[in-house]
mmCIF file of C-alpha atoms in Angstrom:
data_model
loop_
_atom_site.group_PDB
_atom_site.id
_atom_site.type_symbol
_atom_site.label_atom_id
_atom_site.label_comp_id
_atom_site.label_asym_id
_atom_site.label_seq_id
_atom_site.Cartn_x
_atom_site.Cartn_y
_atom_site.Cartn_z
ATOM 1 C CA ASP J 1 0.000 0.000 0.000
ATOM 2 C CA THR J 2 1.205 3.461 -0.753
ATOM 3 C CA GLY J 3 0.143 6.502 1.178
ATOM 4 C CA VAL J 4 -0.811 9.882 -0.211
ATOM 5 C CA SER J 5 1.580 11.036 -2.907
ATOM 6 C CA GLN J 6 2.194 14.526 -4.247
ATOM 7 C CA ASP J 7 3.997 15.763 -7.299
ATOM 8 C CA PRO J 8 6.227 17.673 -7.676
ATOM 9 C CA ARG J 9 7.930 17.753 -4.303
ATOM 10 C CA HIS J 10 9.564 21.093 -5.048
ATOM 11 C CA LYS J 11 8.657 23.859 -7.468
ATOM 12 C CA ILE J 12 10.504 27.099 -8.103
ATOM 13 C CA THR J 13 8.701 29.571 -10.323
ATOM 14 C CA LYS J 14 8.875 33.202 -11.256
ATOM 15 C CA ARG J 15 6.230 35.649 -10.146
ATOM 16 C CA GLY J 16 3.354 35.763 -12.584
ATOM 17 C CA GLN J 17 3.716 32.194 -13.804
ATOM 18 C CA ASN J 18 1.060 29.515 -13.366
ATOM 19 C CA VAL J 19 1.772 26.318 -11.443
ATOM 20 C CA THR J 20 -0.139 23.071 -10.996
ATOM 21 C CA PHE J 21 0.287 20.481 -8.283
ATOM 22 C CA ARG J 22 -1.035 16.940 -8.233
ATOM 23 C CA CYS J 23 -2.210 14.777 -5.350
ATOM 24 C CA ASP J 24 -2.947 11.048 -5.438
ATOM 25 C CA PRO J 25 -4.891 10.013 -2.324
ATOM 26 C CA ILE J 26 -5.031 6.616 -0.676
ATOM 27 C CA SER J 27 -7.089 4.575 -3.115
ATOM 28 C CA GLU J 28 -10.156 3.819 -1.003
ATOM 29 C CA HIS J 29 -10.412 7.311 0.508
ATOM 30 C CA ASN J 30 -13.342 9.357 -0.739
ATOM 31 C CA ARG J 31 -12.422 12.632 0.959
ATOM 32 C CA LEU J 32 -9.547 14.859 -0.109
ATOM 33 C CA TYR J 33 -8.235 18.083 1.418
ATOM 34 C CA TRP J 34 -5.742 20.739 0.403
ATOM 35 C CA TYR J 35 -3.839 22.789 2.967
ATOM 36 C CA ARG J 36 -1.184 25.491 2.889
ATOM 37 C CA GLN J 37 1.544 25.642 5.520
ATOM 38 C CA THR J 38 4.050 28.416 6.069
ATOM 39 C CA LEU J 39 7.111 28.247 8.293
ATOM 40 C CA GLY J 40 6.295 27.951 11.982
ATOM 41 C CA GLN J 41 2.562 27.630 11.395
ATOM 42 C CA GLY J 42 0.136 24.751 11.303
ATOM 43 C CA PRO J 43 -1.613 23.720 8.090
ATOM 44 C CA GLU J 44 -4.360 26.118 6.935
ATOM 45 C CA PHE J 45 -7.398 24.620 5.277
ATOM 46 C CA LEU J 46 -7.865 25.558 1.602
ATOM 47 C CA THR J 47 -10.484 23.251 0.146
ATOM 48 C CA TYR J 48 -12.248 19.903 0.511
ATOM 49 C CA PHE J 49 -13.631 17.316 -1.910
ATOM 50 C CA GLN J 50 -16.011 14.491 -1.268
ATOM 51 C CA ASN J 51 -15.543 12.198 -4.232
ATOM 52 C CA GLU J 52 -15.506 14.600 -7.211
ATOM 53 C CA ALA J 53 -17.552 17.361 -5.568
ATOM 54 C CA GLN J 54 -15.794 20.385 -4.103
ATOM 55 C CA LEU J 55 -17.873 20.998 -0.965
ATOM 56 C CA GLU J 56 -15.912 23.600 0.930
ATOM 57 C CA LYS J 57 -13.539 26.433 0.039
ATOM 58 C CA SER J 58 -11.687 28.693 2.423
ATOM 59 C CA ARG J 59 -11.792 32.437 1.916
ATOM 60 C CA LEU J 60 -7.984 32.068 1.710
ATOM 61 C CA LEU J 61 -8.584 30.535 -1.707
ATOM 62 C CA SER J 62 -8.551 33.587 -3.946
ATOM 63 C CA ASP J 63 -9.721 33.650 -7.564
ATOM 64 C CA ARG J 64 -6.188 32.743 -8.616
ATOM 65 C CA PHE J 65 -6.528 29.332 -6.987
ATOM 66 C CA SER J 66 -8.541 26.494 -8.444
ATOM 67 C CA ALA J 67 -8.785 22.851 -7.537
ATOM 68 C CA GLU J 68 -10.309 19.874 -9.276
ATOM 69 C CA ARG J 69 -10.834 16.226 -8.563
ATOM 70 C CA PRO J 70 -12.052 14.618 -11.763
ATOM 71 C CA LYS J 71 -13.722 11.220 -11.317
ATOM 72 C CA GLY J 72 -13.094 11.405 -7.589
ATOM 73 C CA SER J 73 -9.552 10.094 -7.852
ATOM 74 C CA PHE J 74 -6.474 12.324 -8.040
ATOM 75 C CA SER J 75 -6.719 16.064 -7.492
ATOM 76 C CA THR J 76 -4.943 19.083 -8.911
ATOM 77 C CA LEU J 77 -4.392 22.499 -7.383
ATOM 78 C CA GLU J 78 -3.568 25.311 -9.787
ATOM 79 C CA ILE J 79 -2.282 28.742 -8.863
ATOM 80 C CA GLN J 80 -2.453 31.367 -11.583
ATOM 81 C CA ARG J 81 -0.299 34.489 -11.729
ATOM 82 C CA THR J 82 1.766 33.419 -8.729
ATOM 83 C CA GLU J 83 2.835 36.003 -6.159
ATOM 84 C CA GLN J 84 5.685 35.877 -3.670
ATOM 85 C CA GLY J 85 3.146 35.476 -0.882
ATOM 86 C CA ASP J 86 2.136 32.135 -2.396
ATOM 87 C CA SER J 87 5.470 30.637 -1.340
ATOM 88 C CA ALA J 88 4.590 27.866 1.097
ATOM 89 C CA MET J 89 4.259 24.109 1.509
ATOM 90 C CA TYR J 90 1.077 22.804 -0.104
ATOM 91 C CA LEU J 91 -0.194 19.699 1.603
ATOM 92 C CA CYS J 92 -2.770 17.205 0.449
ATOM 93 C CA ALA J 93 -4.587 14.844 2.806
ATOM 94 C CA SER J 94 -7.160 12.132 2.334
ATOM 95 C CA SER J 95 -9.560 10.326 4.623
ATOM 96 C CA LEU J 96 -12.351 7.842 4.610
ATOM 97 C CA GLY J 97 -15.894 8.904 5.365
ATOM 98 C CA ARG J 98 -18.828 6.559 5.667
ATOM 99 C CA GLY J 99 -22.368 7.162 6.771
ATOM 100 C CA GLY J 100 -21.698 10.426 8.579
ATOM 101 C CA LEU J 101 -18.574 9.120 10.285
ATOM 102 C CA TYR J 102 -15.374 11.020 9.713
ATOM 103 C CA TYR J 103 -11.981 9.493 10.100
ATOM 104 C CA GLU J 104 -8.487 10.870 10.526
ATOM 105 C CA GLN J 105 -6.666 12.464 7.635
ATOM 106 C CA TYR J 106 -3.472 11.068 6.167
ATOM 107 C CA PHE J 107 -1.114 13.594 4.662
ATOM 108 C CA GLY J 108 1.185 13.489 1.682
ATOM 109 C CA PRO J 109 4.778 14.752 1.768
ATOM 110 C CA GLY J 110 3.781 18.154 0.404
ATOM 111 C CA THR J 111 4.886 20.348 -2.480
ATOM 112 C CA ARG J 112 7.255 23.146 -1.545
ATOM 113 C CA LEU J 113 6.563 26.192 -3.725
ATOM 114 C CA THR J 114 9.060 29.029 -3.995
ATOM 115 C CA VAL J 115 8.047 32.107 -5.990
ATOM 116 C CA THR J 116 10.969 34.322 -6.983
ATOM 117 C CA GLU N 1 -14.628 30.634 14.370
ATOM 118 C CA ASP N 2 -13.076 27.468 15.777
ATOM 119 C CA GLN N 3 -9.622 28.018 17.231
ATOM 120 C CA VAL N 4 -6.719 25.949 18.457
ATOM 121 C CA THR N 5 -3.837 27.235 20.590
ATOM 122 C CA GLN N 6 -0.811 25.102 21.393
ATOM 123 C CA SER N 7 1.751 25.675 24.120
ATOM 124 C CA PRO N 8 4.602 25.911 24.577
ATOM 125 C CA GLU N 9 5.796 26.947 21.107
ATOM 126 C CA ALA N 10 9.070 25.129 21.717
ATOM 127 C CA LEU N 11 10.270 22.663 24.331
ATOM 128 C CA ARG N 12 13.750 21.363 25.009
ATOM 129 C CA LEU N 13 14.063 18.199 27.082
ATOM 130 C CA GLN N 14 16.877 15.955 28.131
ATOM 131 C CA GLU N 15 16.519 12.331 27.131
ATOM 132 C CA GLY N 16 14.345 10.639 29.748
ATOM 133 C CA GLU N 17 12.823 13.876 31.042
ATOM 134 C CA SER N 18 9.023 13.505 30.830
ATOM 135 C CA SER N 19 6.754 16.453 29.996
ATOM 136 C CA SER N 20 3.409 17.465 28.523
ATOM 137 C CA LEU N 21 2.283 19.529 25.546
ATOM 138 C CA ASN N 22 -0.959 21.487 25.687
ATOM 139 C CA CYS N 23 -3.658 22.056 23.060
ATOM 140 C CA SER N 24 -6.484 24.437 24.015
ATOM 141 C CA TYR N 25 -9.454 24.646 21.700
ATOM 142 C CA THR N 26 -12.610 26.641 21.119
ATOM 143 C CA VAL N 27 -15.191 24.898 18.997
ATOM 144 C CA SER N 28 -18.963 24.832 18.723
ATOM 145 C CA GLY N 29 -19.257 21.188 19.600
ATOM 146 C CA LEU N 30 -16.331 18.836 19.158
ATOM 147 C CA ARG N 31 -16.499 16.007 16.668
ATOM 148 C CA GLY N 32 -12.864 15.006 17.061
ATOM 149 C CA LEU N 33 -9.439 16.180 18.211
ATOM 150 C CA PHE N 34 -6.387 14.914 16.356
ATOM 151 C CA TRP N 35 -2.686 14.797 17.175
ATOM 152 C CA TYR N 36 -0.029 14.685 14.467
ATOM 153 C CA ARG N 37 3.737 14.563 14.415
ATOM 154 C CA GLN N 38 5.607 16.494 11.729
ATOM 155 C CA ASP N 39 9.280 16.113 10.874
ATOM 156 C CA PRO N 40 11.053 18.941 9.009
ATOM 157 C CA GLY N 41 10.180 19.058 5.302
ATOM 158 C CA LYS N 42 7.564 16.298 5.602
ATOM 159 C CA GLY N 43 3.810 16.048 5.864
ATOM 160 C CA PRO N 44 2.139 15.511 9.244
ATOM 161 C CA GLU N 45 1.942 11.929 10.468
ATOM 162 C CA PHE N 46 -1.239 10.854 12.248
ATOM 163 C CA LEU N 47 -0.892 9.842 15.910
ATOM 164 C CA PHE N 48 -4.256 9.874 17.746
ATOM 165 C CA THR N 49 -7.927 10.767 17.536
ATOM 166 C CA LEU N 50 -9.904 11.662 20.662
ATOM 167 C CA TYR N 51 -13.668 12.097 20.566
ATOM 168 C CA SER N 52 -14.954 12.797 24.064
ATOM 169 C CA ALA N 53 -13.821 14.262 27.380
ATOM 170 C CA GLY N 54 -12.092 11.706 29.552
ATOM 171 C CA GLU N 55 -10.810 9.679 26.646
ATOM 172 C CA GLU N 56 -7.152 8.614 26.588
ATOM 173 C CA LYS N 57 -5.021 7.011 23.861
ATOM 174 C CA GLU N 58 -1.485 5.634 24.143
ATOM 175 C CA LYS N 59 1.254 4.748 21.696
ATOM 176 C CA GLU N 60 4.742 3.852 22.868
ATOM 177 C CA ARG N 61 5.998 6.841 24.912
ATOM 178 C CA LEU N 62 3.038 9.069 24.007
ATOM 179 C CA LYS N 63 -0.297 9.412 25.742
ATOM 180 C CA ALA N 64 -3.036 11.815 24.670
ATOM 181 C CA THR N 65 -5.847 12.957 26.961
ATOM 182 C CA LEU N 66 -8.903 15.134 26.401
ATOM 183 C CA THR N 67 -11.037 17.454 28.523
ATOM 184 C CA LYS N 68 -13.851 19.752 27.427
ATOM 185 C CA LYS N 69 -11.447 22.623 26.789
ATOM 186 C CA GLU N 70 -8.034 21.135 26.136
ATOM 187 C CA SER N 71 -5.947 18.140 25.281
ATOM 188 C CA PHE N 72 -2.557 17.080 26.560
ATOM 189 C CA LEU N 73 0.108 15.024 24.866
ATOM 190 C CA HIS N 74 2.207 13.430 27.577
ATOM 191 C CA ILE N 75 5.667 12.236 26.611
ATOM 192 C CA THR N 76 7.229 9.728 29.003
ATOM 193 C CA ALA N 77 11.010 9.204 29.039
ATOM 194 C CA PRO N 78 11.491 10.770 25.596
ATOM 195 C CA LYS N 79 14.285 9.785 23.231
ATOM 196 C CA PRO N 80 16.073 11.971 20.652
ATOM 197 C CA GLU N 81 14.002 10.355 17.887
ATOM 198 C CA ASP N 82 10.882 11.899 19.445
ATOM 199 C CA SER N 83 12.175 15.316 18.351
ATOM 200 C CA ALA N 84 9.618 16.800 15.956
ATOM 201 C CA THR N 85 6.818 19.325 15.805
ATOM 202 C CA TYR N 86 3.583 18.077 17.347
ATOM 203 C CA LEU N 87 0.383 19.466 15.861
ATOM 204 C CA CYS N 88 -3.128 19.431 17.254
ATOM 205 C CA ALA N 89 -6.264 19.818 15.110
ATOM 206 C CA VAL N 90 -9.991 19.959 15.849
ATOM 207 C CA GLN N 91 -13.031 19.094 13.797
ATOM 208 C CA GLY N 92 -16.252 20.813 14.800
ATOM 209 C CA LEU N 93 -19.578 19.105 15.137
ATOM 210 C CA TYR N 94 -21.413 21.550 12.865
ATOM 211 C CA ASN N 95 -18.660 22.605 10.470
ATOM 212 C CA PHE N 96 -17.181 19.176 10.025
ATOM 213 C CA ASN N 97 -15.697 19.664 6.561
ATOM 214 C CA LYS N 98 -12.893 21.773 8.016
ATOM 215 C CA PHE N 99 -10.081 20.885 10.352
ATOM 216 C CA TYR N 100 -8.430 23.677 12.353
ATOM 217 C CA PHE N 101 -4.780 23.227 13.255
ATOM 218 C CA GLY N 102 -2.707 24.861 15.954
ATOM 219 C CA SER N 103 0.764 26.217 15.236
ATOM 220 C CA GLY N 104 2.406 23.252 16.899
ATOM 221 C CA THR N 105 4.970 22.609 19.621
ATOM 222 C CA LYS N 106 8.507 22.050 18.425
ATOM 223 C CA LEU N 107 10.070 19.401 20.662
ATOM 224 C CA ASN N 108 13.827 18.929 20.868
ATOM 225 C CA VAL N 109 15.092 15.986 22.939
ATOM 226 C CA LYS N 110 18.812 16.078 23.657
ATOM 227 C CA PRO N 111 20.779 12.908 24.387
#
């Protein structure tokens, strides 16, 4: 069994460029989350999918951010027109949810984004 | 809005010196409280879930406890390999799609 995987692990981009990150959750997990983490802080919630439906978005997620989860499998997070303030670790997590029960999240290794 | 505060921000212990980390939370009904360990440059690793006041969970040198306002992570006779940042997160009963994380406690155990 593999855990949650993320690609790429590191991304350096110039301000104004677009970037896309991918997350592959644990195969049987129907819930998927994206977080952003800056140095010395805990993860901040960005968005949540149940299967292919995006059910929750943080107000942190500006119009430049978009996320998809086609067919309820892998997910992508795109940032358009990157800014230096977007530099952070982007974490993906997945969990299993059945019949109103919510289980713990398992995190991927993260994608470290540096905007120069 | 739901909030989580962790203390201390950093903790230095000698190997074998037991201590406790604190996680205080404000939430409109608690669905679950979660503890994670995070090593530098890696994603958080799940440790425990606690659901109701009075509940306790143990794993090796770690024990997590929960009251109505806070949770403690007790570390007994720590070893250098326990050095990491420990994160606490809460899931509210009514806004259960979101998980709110604290800023973590950075633990350094010296041999």
